[in-house]
Structures are given as structure tokens and as C-alpha cells.
Short mmCIF file of C-alpha atoms in Angstrom, two decimals:
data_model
loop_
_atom_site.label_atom_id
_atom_site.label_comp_id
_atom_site.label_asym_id
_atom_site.label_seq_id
_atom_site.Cartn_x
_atom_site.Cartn_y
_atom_site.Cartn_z
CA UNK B 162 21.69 13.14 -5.63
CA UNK B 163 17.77 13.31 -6.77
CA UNK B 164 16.87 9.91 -8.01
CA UNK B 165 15.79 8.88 -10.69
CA UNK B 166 18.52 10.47 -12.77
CA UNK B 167 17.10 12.21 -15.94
CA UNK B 168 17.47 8.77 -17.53
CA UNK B 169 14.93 7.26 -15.02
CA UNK B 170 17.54 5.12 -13.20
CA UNK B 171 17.82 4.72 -9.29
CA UNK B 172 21.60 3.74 -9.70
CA UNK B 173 21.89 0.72 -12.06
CA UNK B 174 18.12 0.02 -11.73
CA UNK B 175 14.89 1.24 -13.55
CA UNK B 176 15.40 2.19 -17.08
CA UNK B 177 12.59 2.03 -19.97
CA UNK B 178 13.00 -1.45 -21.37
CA UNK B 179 9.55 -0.88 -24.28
CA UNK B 180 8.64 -1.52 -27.13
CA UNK B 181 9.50 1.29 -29.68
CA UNK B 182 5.55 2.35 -29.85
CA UNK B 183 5.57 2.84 -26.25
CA UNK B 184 8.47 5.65 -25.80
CA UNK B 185 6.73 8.61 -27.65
CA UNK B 186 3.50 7.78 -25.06
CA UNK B 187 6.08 7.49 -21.89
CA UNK B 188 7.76 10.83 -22.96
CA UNK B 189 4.44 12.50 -23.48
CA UNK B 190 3.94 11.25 -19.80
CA UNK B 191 6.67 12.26 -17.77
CA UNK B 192 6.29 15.76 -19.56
CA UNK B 193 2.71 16.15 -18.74
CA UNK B 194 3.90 14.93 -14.80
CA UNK B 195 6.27 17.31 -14.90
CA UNK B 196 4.07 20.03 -15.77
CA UNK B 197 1.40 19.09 -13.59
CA UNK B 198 3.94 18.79 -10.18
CA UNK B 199 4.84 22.25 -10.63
CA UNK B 200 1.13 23.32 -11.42
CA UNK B 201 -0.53 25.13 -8.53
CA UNK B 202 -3.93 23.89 -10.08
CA UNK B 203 -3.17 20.78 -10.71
CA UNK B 204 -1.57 20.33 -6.72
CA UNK B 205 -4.33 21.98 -5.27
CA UNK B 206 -7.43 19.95 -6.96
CA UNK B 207 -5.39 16.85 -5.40
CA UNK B 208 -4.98 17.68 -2.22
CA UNK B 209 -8.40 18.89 -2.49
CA UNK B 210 -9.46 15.05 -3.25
CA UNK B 211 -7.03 13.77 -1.11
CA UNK B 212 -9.00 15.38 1.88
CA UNK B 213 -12.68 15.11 1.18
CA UNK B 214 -12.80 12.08 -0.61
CA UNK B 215 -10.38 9.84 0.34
CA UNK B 216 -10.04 11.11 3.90
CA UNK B 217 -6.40 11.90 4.75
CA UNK B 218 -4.94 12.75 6.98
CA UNK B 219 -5.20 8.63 8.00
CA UNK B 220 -4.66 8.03 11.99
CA UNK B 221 -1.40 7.54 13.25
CA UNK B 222 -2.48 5.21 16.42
CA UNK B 223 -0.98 3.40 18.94
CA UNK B 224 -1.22 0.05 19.56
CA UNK B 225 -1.05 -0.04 23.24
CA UNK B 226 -2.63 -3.50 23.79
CA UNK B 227 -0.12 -5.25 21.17
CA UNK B 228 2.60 -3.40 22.69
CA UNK B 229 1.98 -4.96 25.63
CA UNK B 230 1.25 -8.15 24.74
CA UNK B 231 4.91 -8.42 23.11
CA UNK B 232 6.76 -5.79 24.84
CA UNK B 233 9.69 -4.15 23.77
CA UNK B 234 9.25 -1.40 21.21
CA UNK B 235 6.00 0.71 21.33
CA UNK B 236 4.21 0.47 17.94
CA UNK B 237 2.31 2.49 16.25
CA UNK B 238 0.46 1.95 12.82
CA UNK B 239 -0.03 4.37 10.01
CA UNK B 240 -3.93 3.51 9.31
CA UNK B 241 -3.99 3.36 5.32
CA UNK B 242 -6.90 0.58 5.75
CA UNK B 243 -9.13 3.82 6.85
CA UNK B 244 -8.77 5.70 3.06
CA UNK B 245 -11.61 5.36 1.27
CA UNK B 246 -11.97 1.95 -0.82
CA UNK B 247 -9.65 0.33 2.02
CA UNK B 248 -6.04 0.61 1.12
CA UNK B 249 -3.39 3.34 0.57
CA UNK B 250 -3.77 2.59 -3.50
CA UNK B 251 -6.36 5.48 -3.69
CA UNK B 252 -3.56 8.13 -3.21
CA UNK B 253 -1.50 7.27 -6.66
CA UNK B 254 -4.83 6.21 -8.19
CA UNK B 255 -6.21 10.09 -7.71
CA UNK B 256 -3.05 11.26 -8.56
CA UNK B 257 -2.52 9.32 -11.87
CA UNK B 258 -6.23 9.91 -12.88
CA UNK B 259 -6.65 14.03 -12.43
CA UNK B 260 -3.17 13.56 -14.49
CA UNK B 261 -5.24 11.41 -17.35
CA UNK B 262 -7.80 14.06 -17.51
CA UNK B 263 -5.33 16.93 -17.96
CA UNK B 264 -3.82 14.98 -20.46
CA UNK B 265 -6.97 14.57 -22.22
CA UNK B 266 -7.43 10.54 -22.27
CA UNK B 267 -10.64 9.27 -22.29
CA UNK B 268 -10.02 5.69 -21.09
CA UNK B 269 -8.33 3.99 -18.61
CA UNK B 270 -6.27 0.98 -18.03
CA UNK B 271 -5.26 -0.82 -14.90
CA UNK B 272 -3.85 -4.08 -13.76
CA UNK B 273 -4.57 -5.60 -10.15
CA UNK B 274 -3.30 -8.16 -8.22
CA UNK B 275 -5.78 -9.01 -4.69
CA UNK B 276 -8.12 -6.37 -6.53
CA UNK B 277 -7.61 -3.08 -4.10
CA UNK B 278 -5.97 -0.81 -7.12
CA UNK B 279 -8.68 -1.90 -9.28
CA UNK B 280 -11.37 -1.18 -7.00
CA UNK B 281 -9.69 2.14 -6.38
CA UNK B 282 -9.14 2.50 -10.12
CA UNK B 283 -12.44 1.78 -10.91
CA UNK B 284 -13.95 4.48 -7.90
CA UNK B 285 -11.83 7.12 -9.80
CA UNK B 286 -13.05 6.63 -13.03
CA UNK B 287 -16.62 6.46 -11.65
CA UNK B 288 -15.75 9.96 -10.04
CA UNK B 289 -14.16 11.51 -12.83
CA UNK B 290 -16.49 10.24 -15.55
CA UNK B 291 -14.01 7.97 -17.30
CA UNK B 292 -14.07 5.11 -19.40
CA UNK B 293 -12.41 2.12 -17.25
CA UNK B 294 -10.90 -1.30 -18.39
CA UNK B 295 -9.12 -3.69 -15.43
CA UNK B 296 -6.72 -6.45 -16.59
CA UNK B 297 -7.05 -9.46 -13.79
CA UNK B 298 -5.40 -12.85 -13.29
CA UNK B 299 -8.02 -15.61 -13.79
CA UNK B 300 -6.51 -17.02 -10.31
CA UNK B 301 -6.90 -13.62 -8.78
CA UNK B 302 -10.48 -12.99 -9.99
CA UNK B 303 -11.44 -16.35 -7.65
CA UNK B 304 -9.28 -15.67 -4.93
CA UNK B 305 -10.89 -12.29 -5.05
CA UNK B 306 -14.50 -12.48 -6.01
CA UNK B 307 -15.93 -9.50 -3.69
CA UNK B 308 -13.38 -6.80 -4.85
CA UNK B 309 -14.14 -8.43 -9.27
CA UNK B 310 -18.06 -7.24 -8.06
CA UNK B 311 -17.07 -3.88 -6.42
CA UNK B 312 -15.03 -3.09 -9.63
CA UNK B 313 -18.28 -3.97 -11.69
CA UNK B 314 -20.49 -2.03 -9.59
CA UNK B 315 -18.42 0.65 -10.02
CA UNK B 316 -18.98 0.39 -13.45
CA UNK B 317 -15.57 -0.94 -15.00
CA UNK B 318 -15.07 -4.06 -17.43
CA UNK B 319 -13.05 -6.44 -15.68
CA UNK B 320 -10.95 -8.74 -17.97
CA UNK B 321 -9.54 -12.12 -16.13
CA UNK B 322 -6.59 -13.18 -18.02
CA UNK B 323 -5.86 -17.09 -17.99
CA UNK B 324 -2.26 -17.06 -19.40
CA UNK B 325 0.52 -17.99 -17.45
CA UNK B 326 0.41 -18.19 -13.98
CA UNK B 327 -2.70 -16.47 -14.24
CA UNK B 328 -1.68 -13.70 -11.73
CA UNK B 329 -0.26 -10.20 -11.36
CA UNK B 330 2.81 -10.68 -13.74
CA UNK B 331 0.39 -12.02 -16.74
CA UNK B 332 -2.54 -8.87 -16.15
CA UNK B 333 0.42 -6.47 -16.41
CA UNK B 334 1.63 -8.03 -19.47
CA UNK B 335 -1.82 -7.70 -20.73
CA UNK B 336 -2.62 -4.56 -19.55
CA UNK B 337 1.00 -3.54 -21.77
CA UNK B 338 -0.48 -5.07 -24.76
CA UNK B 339 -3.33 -2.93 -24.81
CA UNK B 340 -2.10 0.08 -24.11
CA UNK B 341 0.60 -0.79 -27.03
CA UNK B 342 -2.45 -0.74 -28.96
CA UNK B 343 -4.76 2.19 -28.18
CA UNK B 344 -1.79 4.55 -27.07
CA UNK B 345 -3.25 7.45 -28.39
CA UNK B 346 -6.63 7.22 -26.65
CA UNK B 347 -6.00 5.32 -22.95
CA UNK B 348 -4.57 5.86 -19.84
CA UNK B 349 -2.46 3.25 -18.42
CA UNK B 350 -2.42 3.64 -14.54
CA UNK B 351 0.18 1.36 -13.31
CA UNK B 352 -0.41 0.56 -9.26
CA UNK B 353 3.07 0.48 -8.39
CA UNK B 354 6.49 1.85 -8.09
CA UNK B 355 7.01 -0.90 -10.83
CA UNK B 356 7.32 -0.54 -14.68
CA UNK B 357 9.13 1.69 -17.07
CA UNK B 358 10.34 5.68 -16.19
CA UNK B 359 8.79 7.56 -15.56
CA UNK B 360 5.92 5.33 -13.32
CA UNK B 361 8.41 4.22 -10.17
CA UNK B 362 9.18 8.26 -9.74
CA UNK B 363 5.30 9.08 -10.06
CA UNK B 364 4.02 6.54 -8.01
CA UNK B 365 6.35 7.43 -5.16
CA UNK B 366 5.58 10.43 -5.63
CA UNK B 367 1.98 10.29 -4.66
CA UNK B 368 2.30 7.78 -2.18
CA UNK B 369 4.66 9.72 -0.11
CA UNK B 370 1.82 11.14 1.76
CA UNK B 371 1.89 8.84 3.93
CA UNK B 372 5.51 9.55 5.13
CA UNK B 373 4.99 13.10 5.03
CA UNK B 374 1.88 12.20 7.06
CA UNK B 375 3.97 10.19 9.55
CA UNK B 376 6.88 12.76 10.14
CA UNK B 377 4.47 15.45 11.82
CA UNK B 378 2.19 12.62 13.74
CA UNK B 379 4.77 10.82 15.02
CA UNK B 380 6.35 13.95 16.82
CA UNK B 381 2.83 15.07 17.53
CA UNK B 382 2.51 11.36 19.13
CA UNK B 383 5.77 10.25 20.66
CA UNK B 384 7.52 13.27 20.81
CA UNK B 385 10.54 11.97 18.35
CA UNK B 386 11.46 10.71 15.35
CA UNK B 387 11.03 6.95 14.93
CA UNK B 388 13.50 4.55 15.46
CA UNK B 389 11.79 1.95 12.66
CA UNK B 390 9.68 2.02 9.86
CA UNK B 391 8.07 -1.14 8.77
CA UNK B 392 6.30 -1.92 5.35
CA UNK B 393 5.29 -5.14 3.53
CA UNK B 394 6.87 -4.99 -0.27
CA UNK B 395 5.39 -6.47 -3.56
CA UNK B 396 5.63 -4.25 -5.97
CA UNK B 397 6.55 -1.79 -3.17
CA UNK B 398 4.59 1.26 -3.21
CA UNK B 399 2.99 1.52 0.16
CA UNK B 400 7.00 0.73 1.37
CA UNK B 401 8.25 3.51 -0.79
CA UNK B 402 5.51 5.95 0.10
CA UNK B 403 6.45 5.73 3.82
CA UNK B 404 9.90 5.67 3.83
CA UNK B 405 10.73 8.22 1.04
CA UNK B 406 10.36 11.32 2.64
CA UNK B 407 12.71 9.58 5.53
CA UNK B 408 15.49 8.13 3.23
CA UNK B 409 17.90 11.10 4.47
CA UNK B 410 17.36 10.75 8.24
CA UNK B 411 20.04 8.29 8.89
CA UNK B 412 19.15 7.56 12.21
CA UNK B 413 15.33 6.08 11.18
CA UNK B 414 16.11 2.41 10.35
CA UNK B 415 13.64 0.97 7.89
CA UNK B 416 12.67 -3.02 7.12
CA UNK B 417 11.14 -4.32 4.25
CA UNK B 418 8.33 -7.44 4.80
CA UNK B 419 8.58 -9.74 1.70
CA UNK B 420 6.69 -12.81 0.91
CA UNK B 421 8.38 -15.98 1.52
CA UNK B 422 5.50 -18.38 1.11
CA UNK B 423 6.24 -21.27 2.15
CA UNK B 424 9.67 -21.04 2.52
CA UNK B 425 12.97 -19.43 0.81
CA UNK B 426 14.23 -22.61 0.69
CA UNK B 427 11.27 -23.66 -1.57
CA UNK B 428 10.18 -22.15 -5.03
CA UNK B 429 6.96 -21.01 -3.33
CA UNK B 430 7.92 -17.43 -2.59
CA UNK B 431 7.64 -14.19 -3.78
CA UNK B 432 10.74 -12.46 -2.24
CA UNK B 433 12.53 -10.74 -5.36
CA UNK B 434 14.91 -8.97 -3.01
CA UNK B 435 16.00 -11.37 -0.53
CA UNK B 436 15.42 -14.30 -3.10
CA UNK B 437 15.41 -12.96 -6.15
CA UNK B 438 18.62 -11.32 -8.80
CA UNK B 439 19.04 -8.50 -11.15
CA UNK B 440 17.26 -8.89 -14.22
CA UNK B 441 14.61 -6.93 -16.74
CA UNK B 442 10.63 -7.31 -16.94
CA UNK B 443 7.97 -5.56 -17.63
CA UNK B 444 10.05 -2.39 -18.83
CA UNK B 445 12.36 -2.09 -16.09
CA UNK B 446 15.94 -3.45 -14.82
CA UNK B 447 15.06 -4.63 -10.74
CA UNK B 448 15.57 -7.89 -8.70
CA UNK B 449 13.29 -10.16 -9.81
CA UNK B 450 12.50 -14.04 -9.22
CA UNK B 451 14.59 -16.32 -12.11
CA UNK B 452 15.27 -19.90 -12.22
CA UNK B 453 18.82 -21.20 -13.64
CA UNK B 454 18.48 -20.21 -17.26
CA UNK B 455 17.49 -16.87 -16.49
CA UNK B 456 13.45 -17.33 -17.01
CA UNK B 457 10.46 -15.50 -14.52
CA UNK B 458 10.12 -17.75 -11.61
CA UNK B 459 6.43 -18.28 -10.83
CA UNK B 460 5.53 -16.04 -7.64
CA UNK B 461 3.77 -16.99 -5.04
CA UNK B 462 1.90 -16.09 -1.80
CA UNK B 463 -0.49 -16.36 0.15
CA UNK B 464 -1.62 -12.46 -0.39
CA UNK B 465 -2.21 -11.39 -4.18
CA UNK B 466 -1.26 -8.47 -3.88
CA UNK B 467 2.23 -9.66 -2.91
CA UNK B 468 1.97 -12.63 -5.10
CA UNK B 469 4.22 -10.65 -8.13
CA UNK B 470 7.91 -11.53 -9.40
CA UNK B 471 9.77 -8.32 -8.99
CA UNK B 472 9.94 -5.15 -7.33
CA UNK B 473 10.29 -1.48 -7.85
CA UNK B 474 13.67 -0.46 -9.40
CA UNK B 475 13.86 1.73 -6.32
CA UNK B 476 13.90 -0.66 -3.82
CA UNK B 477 16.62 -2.79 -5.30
CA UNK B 478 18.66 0.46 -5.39
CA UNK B 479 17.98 0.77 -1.48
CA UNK B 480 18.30 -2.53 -1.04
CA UNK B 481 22.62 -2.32 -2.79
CA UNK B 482 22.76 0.32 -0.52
CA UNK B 483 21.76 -0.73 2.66
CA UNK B 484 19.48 2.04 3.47
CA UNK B 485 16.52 -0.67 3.94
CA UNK B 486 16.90 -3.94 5.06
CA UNK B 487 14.20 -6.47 3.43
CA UNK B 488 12.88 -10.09 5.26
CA UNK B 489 10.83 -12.76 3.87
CA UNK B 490 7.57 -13.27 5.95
CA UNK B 491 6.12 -17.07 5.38
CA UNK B 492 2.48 -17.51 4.93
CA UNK B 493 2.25 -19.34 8.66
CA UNK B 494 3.51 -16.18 10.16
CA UNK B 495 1.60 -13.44 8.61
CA UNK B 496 -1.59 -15.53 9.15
CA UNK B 497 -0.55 -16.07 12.44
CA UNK B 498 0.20 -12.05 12.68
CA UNK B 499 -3.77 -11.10 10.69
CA UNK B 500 -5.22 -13.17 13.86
CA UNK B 501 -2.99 -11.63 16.09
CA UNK B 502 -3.59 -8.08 15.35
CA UNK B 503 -7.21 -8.95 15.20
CA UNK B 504 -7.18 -10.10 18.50
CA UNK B 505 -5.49 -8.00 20.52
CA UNK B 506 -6.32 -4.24 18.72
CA UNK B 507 -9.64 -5.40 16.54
CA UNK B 508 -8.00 -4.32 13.68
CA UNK B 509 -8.27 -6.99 10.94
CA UNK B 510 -5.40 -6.38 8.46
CA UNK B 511 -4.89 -6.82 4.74
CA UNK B 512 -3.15 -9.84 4.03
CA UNK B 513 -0.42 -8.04 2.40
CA UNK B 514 -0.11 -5.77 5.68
CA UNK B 515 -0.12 -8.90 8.01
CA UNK B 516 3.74 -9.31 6.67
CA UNK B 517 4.63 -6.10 7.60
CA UNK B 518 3.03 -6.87 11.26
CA UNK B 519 4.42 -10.32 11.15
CA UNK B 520 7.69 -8.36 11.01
CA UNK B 521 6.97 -6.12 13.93
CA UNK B 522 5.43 -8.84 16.02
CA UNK B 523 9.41 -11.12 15.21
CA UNK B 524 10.99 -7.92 15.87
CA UNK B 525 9.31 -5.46 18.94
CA UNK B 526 10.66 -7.96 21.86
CA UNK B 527 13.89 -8.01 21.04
CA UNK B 528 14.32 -3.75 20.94
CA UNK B 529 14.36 -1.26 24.10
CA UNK B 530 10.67 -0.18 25.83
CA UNK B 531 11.63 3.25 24.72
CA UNK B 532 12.41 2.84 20.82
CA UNK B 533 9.53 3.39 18.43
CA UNK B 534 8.23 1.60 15.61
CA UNK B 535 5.77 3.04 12.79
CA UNK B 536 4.34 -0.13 10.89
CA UNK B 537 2.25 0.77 7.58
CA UNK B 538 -1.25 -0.72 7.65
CA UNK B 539 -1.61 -0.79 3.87
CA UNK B 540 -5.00 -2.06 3.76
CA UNK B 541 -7.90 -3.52 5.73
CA UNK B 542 -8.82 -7.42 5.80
CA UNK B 543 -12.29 -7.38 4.53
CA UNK B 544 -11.28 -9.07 1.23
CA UNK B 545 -9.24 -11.76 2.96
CA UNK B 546 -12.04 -13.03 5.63
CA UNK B 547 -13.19 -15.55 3.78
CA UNK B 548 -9.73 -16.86 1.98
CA UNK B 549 -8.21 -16.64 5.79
CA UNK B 550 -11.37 -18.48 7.44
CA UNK B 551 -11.46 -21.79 4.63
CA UNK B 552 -7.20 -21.51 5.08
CA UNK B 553 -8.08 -22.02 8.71
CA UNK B 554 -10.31 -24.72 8.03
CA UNK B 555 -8.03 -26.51 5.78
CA UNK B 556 -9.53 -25.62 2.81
CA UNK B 557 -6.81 -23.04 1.19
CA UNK B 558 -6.46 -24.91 -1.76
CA UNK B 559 -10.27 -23.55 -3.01
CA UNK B 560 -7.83 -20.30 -3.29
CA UNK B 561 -4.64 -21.96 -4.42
CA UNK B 562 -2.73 -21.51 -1.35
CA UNK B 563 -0.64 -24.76 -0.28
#
């Protein structure tokens, strides 16, 4: 069966969970989605920007001295880092913006978490001539200071938000409550398969490049279908993007890299899946982090963009079913996997990727030399140098890391 249903559910998860205001807007949405994926126009003026301004088709490359170094598996990574403003966010981003225009909105509205979909927000709306408006965690807006000045450059307003944790969860909550407010005029580009129906679908929809990407390079690479797919999972969309357009080949394992901060053990995680239980927020029924009477556990992590309470409704239905398996990564070991790659392939990672490689690096030794492993590169380091280097130097608090 197609999921979502025509409900928006992936089994007992997704749903819209909004206030009243909101539905006419989502409706209006998913109709003007579902004219535009059928639209030749519409498909073509994508792929168009896809090409010659992002830059897909990203590398597919293999990592011949890691392989080595750990033996085992051979790995390859898909090279998202290499789109244009640095992570795979740009392909949704595009996507979601050519879809504002169509629609005729004159403003947009996004949320970010270590800054990369609000960069890439911000690029498109500098492209496209758009009004643009990013919500921010006041914590986030430190922890991130380059990518708050590339978003400024770009010309967008950046709004920090000091509620709550001051994080992902709270800038999505505010970026809700203004688009609850100017419905009729603004765009809200969500930068995950998170949220209410029909966002997950859409999301995943334009990330799944990058699995339709891998399928042809890997046979033109290795000769064969991989044996695992690997993916670091906040929200989830760079995990969803890659292993969608494999979820029927049976024989392609896939693993899920979560963020267990310091620990599962502790409350300093953000691991909704292996950690985490059914519940509803922001406009959608997923796992999600919850203490004893049911309230949002704080998240945290190391990475931003990982640093969120729940996950796409998507990947808690592959999670009940056991397509993908899903690990916690601690903040020691994907550090210890962002010098590693560094090291041995000069390829310094996005925080939120160095779970995913963290993952590969626990996992390659223990698999046959002639198995092959694809391991999503979501995003380059750049942002994280200088977070990584006073971590390093024993000064992580400056960027609230323990």
C-alpha cells in the first residue's frame, strides 16, 4: 500500500493534529502539491534548479582510505555536503518554494535548528524574489552564529526565540503561531518529514533524490545493490530521502543514527525512536521524547540539527515494522567519528552526519570485505569547526554542550 493513506497516516502515525484555522490552509496545500507533482511545468522548472543551481547529481564516492583503516564493509558516501549552501536541505527547500510561488504567497516562513534549512531557505527566497522570515532558538542562534549572518546576508529577518528550551521544538512552535496568523499571505516551509499531512509526504518527496540518485551510482560504482544504507535521524528527512525509493528492496538493510547525547540512560538525549513513545506534537501522532506524566522531554545533543524531540510520523511507522533499524550515537562517538572522517578522507562532516558515520565506523568491521555500505553525508562541517574545536578544548559549555 502507498503511504500516507488519503488521511495522511503512515499506519497509526501522522495525522493533522491543528488548530481549526490551520486545516482550510493545509487542504489548500496538499491540493496545490498534488497538482503541481503531476504538472510537467512545474517538474521540469525543478529539476531544472535542481541541476544548475544546486548541483545534483551529488558524488557517490568511495571511501577507500576509511575502508581500510576499519576494514570490513567497503563504504561509500552519498556527498549531500557538496549541494549548494552545504547540506541536502536545498532539495525540499526548492521544491517547497517554486510550490509557494505557484500558489501565489508572497512570504515565507521557516524554522531551523543548526541553521542549514534556514540558510537554504533564505538562498531560495533571495532567488525567487520572496519575502523571508526564519524562526530560531535563542540557544541555536549562539551555537550557530555564522549560518544567523549567512541567513541575514541573504537578506531574511531572523527571529531568535527565547521560550522554552530555546531550541528547534520552541522555533517550530513559533513559526506555527505565525503562520496561524497570516495564513492567507505566507508560506510555511517546514524542513522536515515532521509536522501535520500533508508536509512528511512532501518532504520525502523531494528529498528522495538522493535515493533515486544512489540506486543508479551505486550499480554504476559497485556493480550491485547495497547491502546497507546508513542515515543520521532528527527530524529525519535526509534518512527518508535515501531510503524511500529502497523501502521495497528487501534485501537492502537500512540503520537509523539517533542522538543519544550523553547517554540513553541519562535525560540528555534526543533519540525519540529508540528512547522515546507514541505521542502527538506539533500536528502530528510520532515517537517523541516524554517524561512520566506524559510532557515533551527537553532534547538534547550535541548537533542542533538533531537536537529536536520527535521524529517524522514515517519513521516511527518503519520503525513498528522493522523495515529500519534505529541506534543512538553519543556525543563522544560522533565527535570521535567528525575527526575520524576528517582524518583519514579530508572530508569534515556535519555534526549531524558524524552520527550516521559514527554508525558505520561501530558497524563496517564486524560485516564481510565484500558487502557494501552507502552512508548519507547530509551536510558539510564548516558550521561546526569552531563548536567542535572549543568542545575539544574543554570549552563546550560556551555552546551548551555538557
Amino acid at each position: 500500500m502507498s503511504l500516507p493513506d488519503d488521511r495522511g497516516y503512515f499506519g497509526a502515525y501522522g495525522g493533522r493534529f491543528v488548530p481549526e484555522t490551520l486545516m482550510p490552509a493545509l487542504e489548500e496545500l496538499e491540493q496545490a502539491y498534488q497538482e503541481a507533482r503531476h504538472d510537467d511545468t512545474f517538474r521540469r522548472d525543478l529539476d531544472y534548479y535542481l541541476e544548475h543551481y544546486a548541483g545534483r547529481p551529488t558524488p557517490l564516492y568511495y571511501a577507500a582510505n576509511l575502508t581500510k583503516y576499519l576494514g570490513g564493509a567497503r563504504i561509500y558516501f552519498k556527498r549531500e555536503d557538496l549541494n549548494h549552501t552545504g547540506s541536502h536541505k536545498l532539495n525540499n527547500v526548492l521544491g517547497q518554494a517554486l510550490l509557494a510561488r505557484r500558489m501565489g504567497k508572497q512570504r515565507l516562513i521557516a524554522e531551523t535548528g543548526a541553521g542549514q534549512h534556514g540558510v537554504a531557505t533564505a538562498t531560495v527566497a533571495a532567488l525567487l524574489g520572496i519575502e523571508c522570515e526564519i524562526y530560531m532558538g535563542a540557544e541555536d542562534t549562539r551555537r550557530q552564529a555564522l549560518n544567523v549572518f549567512r541567513m541575514e546576508l541573504l537578506g531574511a529577518r531572523v527571529n531568535p526565540v527565547a521560550g522554552g528550551s530555546a531550541t528547534l521544538k520552541d522555533a517550530i512552535n513559533e513559526a506555527l503561531r505565525d503562520w496561524v496568523s497570516n495564513v492567507s499571505t505566507t508560506y510555511y516551509l517546514l524542513g522536515s518529514v515532521v509536522g501535520p499531512h500533508p508536509y512528511p509526504m512532501m518532504v520525502r518527496d523531494f528529498q528522495s533524490v538522493i535515493g533515486r540518485e544512489v540506486r543508479q551510482q551505486i550499480l554504476a560504482a559497485a556493480g550491485r545493490m547495497p547491502d546497507h544504507l546508513i542515515a543520521c535521524v532528527g527530524g529525519g528527512s535526509n534518512a527518508i530521502g535515501l531510503f524511500y525509493p529502497f523501502i521495497d528492496d528487501q534485501e537492502v538493510k537500512m540503520w537509523g543514527a539517533e542522538a543519544a547525547g550523553l547517554g540513553l540512560n541519562t535525560m540528555q538525549h534526543a533519540a525519540s525512536l529508540t528512547a522515546g513513545r507514541p505521542g502527538v506534537l506539533q500536528g502530528a501522532y510520532s515517537y517523541l521524547l516524554q517524561n512520566e506524566d506524559g510532557q515533551v522531554q527537553v532534547a538534547y545533543s550535541v548537533s542542533a540539527g538533531l537536537d529536536h524531540p520527535a521524529v517524522g510520523p514515517e519513521h516511527s511507522y518503519l520503525k513498528d515494522s522493522g523495515r529500519v533499524n534505529y541506534s543512538g550515537i553519543t556525543d563522544r562517538e560522533a565527535l570521535e567519528a567528525f575527526q575520524l572522517l576528517s582524518q583519514t578522507e579530508g572530508i569534515i562532516p556535519a555534526l549531524e552526519s558524524a552520527h550516521a558515520v559514527a554508525l558505520a565506523v561501530k558497524m563496517a568491521p564486524q560485516l564481510p570485505r565484500d558487502e557494501v555500505m552507502v552512508v548519507n553525508l547530509s551536510g558539510r562541517g564548516d558550521k561546526d569547526v569552531q563548536q567542535v574545536a572549543a568542545i575539544l578544548q574543554g570549552r563546550g559549555a560556551d555552546y551548551g554542550c555538557s
